[in-house]
Amino acid sequence: ILSNKIYIGKATSLTGKYSSDAVFFNSQHDRDIKKVNDNGGVKVGGKTYLFEIVYYDDESNIARSNNLITRLILHDGIEYIILPHNLELNDSVKDLIKKYNVTTILSKKAIFRYKDAFEIVNSFDTKKINIYLQNN
């Protein structure tokens, strides 16, 4: 979280055989982010935050997708990630997610689920967010 922004990462198929499905979910996420941000953003701890999404093109390649998720975590410092439904995470990425307490969520309604989690938990603590998401 930098200044007033919550960064959400996503490795997605902007090109390649899965790109037509990804276009649908990407446009849905963009619309959902616009709706949340236009309606006052996310309120946590008495402050308001706006969502911003960081997309990387995995070229419909599972190995590349895993590498990009690693990049989001290690190089971009992203703590919240949207995963495509068809992605199988490799063991090293699963280990990174666990080690850094990264929150992952499947694509459908991800933005609104993140918004609810942040506001209800009233925190950005990934452990608390993960527990909330697992139970709701």
PDB file of N, CA and C in Angstrom, residues 4 9-10 17 24 29 33 39 54-55 58 70 75-76 84 96 101 104 114-115 130-131:
ATOM      1  N   ASN A   4      -2.331   6.374  -0.928  1.00  0.00           N
ATOM      2  CA  ASN A   4      -3.743   6.010  -0.736  1.00  0.00           C
ATOM      3  C   ASN A   4      -4.188   4.933  -1.721  1.00  0.00           C
ATOM      4  N   GLY A   9      -2.416  -7.418  -7.802  1.00  0.00           N
ATOM      5  CA  GLY A   9      -1.674  -7.959  -8.930  1.00  0.00           C
ATOM      6  C   GLY A   9      -2.428  -9.064  -9.637  1.00  0.00           C
ATOM      7  N   LYS A  10      -2.108  -9.195 -10.917  1.00  0.00           N
ATOM      8  CA  LYS A  10      -2.769 -10.235 -11.704  1.00  0.00           C
ATOM      9  C   LYS A  10      -1.904 -10.608 -12.903  1.00  0.00           C
ATOM     10  N   LYS A  17      -3.981 -18.435 -26.197  1.00  0.00           N
ATOM     11  CA  LYS A  17      -5.215 -19.193 -26.351  1.00  0.00           C
ATOM     12  C   LYS A  17      -6.279 -18.886 -25.300  1.00  0.00           C
ATOM     13  N   PHE A  24     -12.678 -10.888 -20.819  1.00  0.00           N
ATOM     14  CA  PHE A  24     -13.932 -10.748 -20.075  1.00  0.00           C
ATOM     15  C   PHE A  24     -13.653 -10.406 -18.609  1.00  0.00           C
ATOM     16  N   HIS A  29     -13.001  -6.693 -13.955  1.00  0.00           N
ATOM     17  CA  HIS A  29     -12.210  -6.131 -12.847  1.00  0.00           C
ATOM     18  C   HIS A  29     -12.024  -4.633 -13.014  1.00  0.00           C
ATOM     19  N   ILE A  33     -13.320  -1.995 -10.301  1.00  0.00           N
ATOM     20  CA  ILE A  33     -12.403  -1.034  -9.673  1.00  0.00           C
ATOM     21  C   ILE A  33     -12.908   0.388  -9.879  1.00  0.00           C
ATOM     22  N   ASN A  39     -17.131   5.434  -6.159  1.00  0.00           N
ATOM     23  CA  ASN A  39     -18.064   5.501  -5.033  1.00  0.00           C
ATOM     24  C   ASN A  39     -17.348   5.686  -3.697  1.00  0.00           C
ATOM     25  N   VAL A  54      -2.339  -4.153 -11.148  1.00  0.00           N
ATOM     26  CA  VAL A  54      -1.090  -4.318 -11.900  1.00  0.00           C
ATOM     27  C   VAL A  54      -1.243  -5.606 -12.701  1.00  0.00           C
ATOM     28  N   TYR A  55      -1.351  -5.454 -14.027  1.00  0.00           N
ATOM     29  CA  TYR A  55      -1.514  -6.603 -14.927  1.00  0.00           C
ATOM     30  C   TYR A  55      -0.182  -6.961 -15.568  1.00  0.00           C
ATOM     31  N   ASP A  58       0.640 -13.144 -19.224  1.00  0.00           N
ATOM     32  CA  ASP A  58       1.300 -14.450 -19.110  1.00  0.00           C
ATOM     33  C   ASP A  58       1.317 -15.211 -20.434  1.00  0.00           C
ATOM     34  N   THR A  70       5.458 -14.719  -9.104  1.00  0.00           N
ATOM     35  CA  THR A  70       6.677 -14.561  -8.312  1.00  0.00           C
ATOM     36  C   THR A  70       7.173 -13.119  -8.403  1.00  0.00           C
ATOM     37  N   HIS A  75       9.272  -8.691  -6.499  1.00  0.00           N
ATOM     38  CA  HIS A  75       9.805  -7.453  -7.061  1.00  0.00           C
ATOM     39  C   HIS A  75       8.854  -6.274  -6.917  1.00  0.00           C
ATOM     40  N   ASP A  76       7.554  -6.535  -7.021  1.00  0.00           N
ATOM     41  CA  ASP A  76       6.588  -5.443  -6.937  1.00  0.00           C
ATOM     42  C   ASP A  76       6.012  -5.287  -5.529  1.00  0.00           C
ATOM     43  N   PRO A  84      -6.313 -16.520 -11.979  1.00  0.00           N
ATOM     44  CA  PRO A  84      -7.270 -17.066 -12.948  1.00  0.00           C
ATOM     45  C   PRO A  84      -7.714 -18.463 -12.523  1.00  0.00           C
ATOM     46  N   LEU A  96       6.025 -19.297  -1.765  1.00  0.00           N
ATOM     47  CA  LEU A  96       6.159 -17.840  -1.656  1.00  0.00           C
ATOM     48  C   LEU A  96       4.891 -17.206  -1.086  1.00  0.00           C
ATOM     49  N   ASN A 101       2.660 -14.443   3.236  1.00  0.00           N
ATOM     50  CA  ASN A 101       1.248 -14.243   3.600  1.00  0.00           C
ATOM     51  C   ASN A 101       0.491 -13.446   2.547  1.00  0.00           C
ATOM     52  N   THR A 104      -4.556 -14.441  -1.966  1.00  0.00           N
ATOM     53  CA  THR A 104      -4.955 -14.740  -3.334  1.00  0.00           C
ATOM     54  C   THR A 104      -6.451 -15.002  -3.347  1.00  0.00           C
ATOM     55  N   TYR A 114     -12.425  -8.329  -2.122  1.00  0.00           N
ATOM     56  CA  TYR A 114     -11.324  -7.626  -1.455  1.00  0.00           C
ATOM     57  C   TYR A 114     -11.855  -6.407  -0.694  1.00  0.00           C
ATOM     58  N   LYS A 115     -12.705  -5.614  -1.337  1.00  0.00           N
ATOM     59  CA  LYS A 115     -13.257  -4.420  -0.682  1.00  0.00           C
ATOM     60  C   LYS A 115     -13.954  -4.809   0.617  1.00  0.00           C
ATOM     61  N   ASN A 130      -6.832 -13.095   4.961  1.00  0.00           N
ATOM     62  CA  ASN A 130      -6.929 -14.492   4.520  1.00  0.00           C
ATOM     63  C   ASN A 130      -7.940 -15.277   5.351  1.00  0.00           C
ATOM     64  N   ILE A 131      -7.912 -15.082   6.648  1.00  0.00           N
ATOM     65  CA  ILE A 131      -8.861 -15.782   7.518  1.00  0.00           C
ATOM     66  C   ILE A 131     -10.295 -15.379   7.175  1.00  0.00           C
TER      67      ILE A 131
END
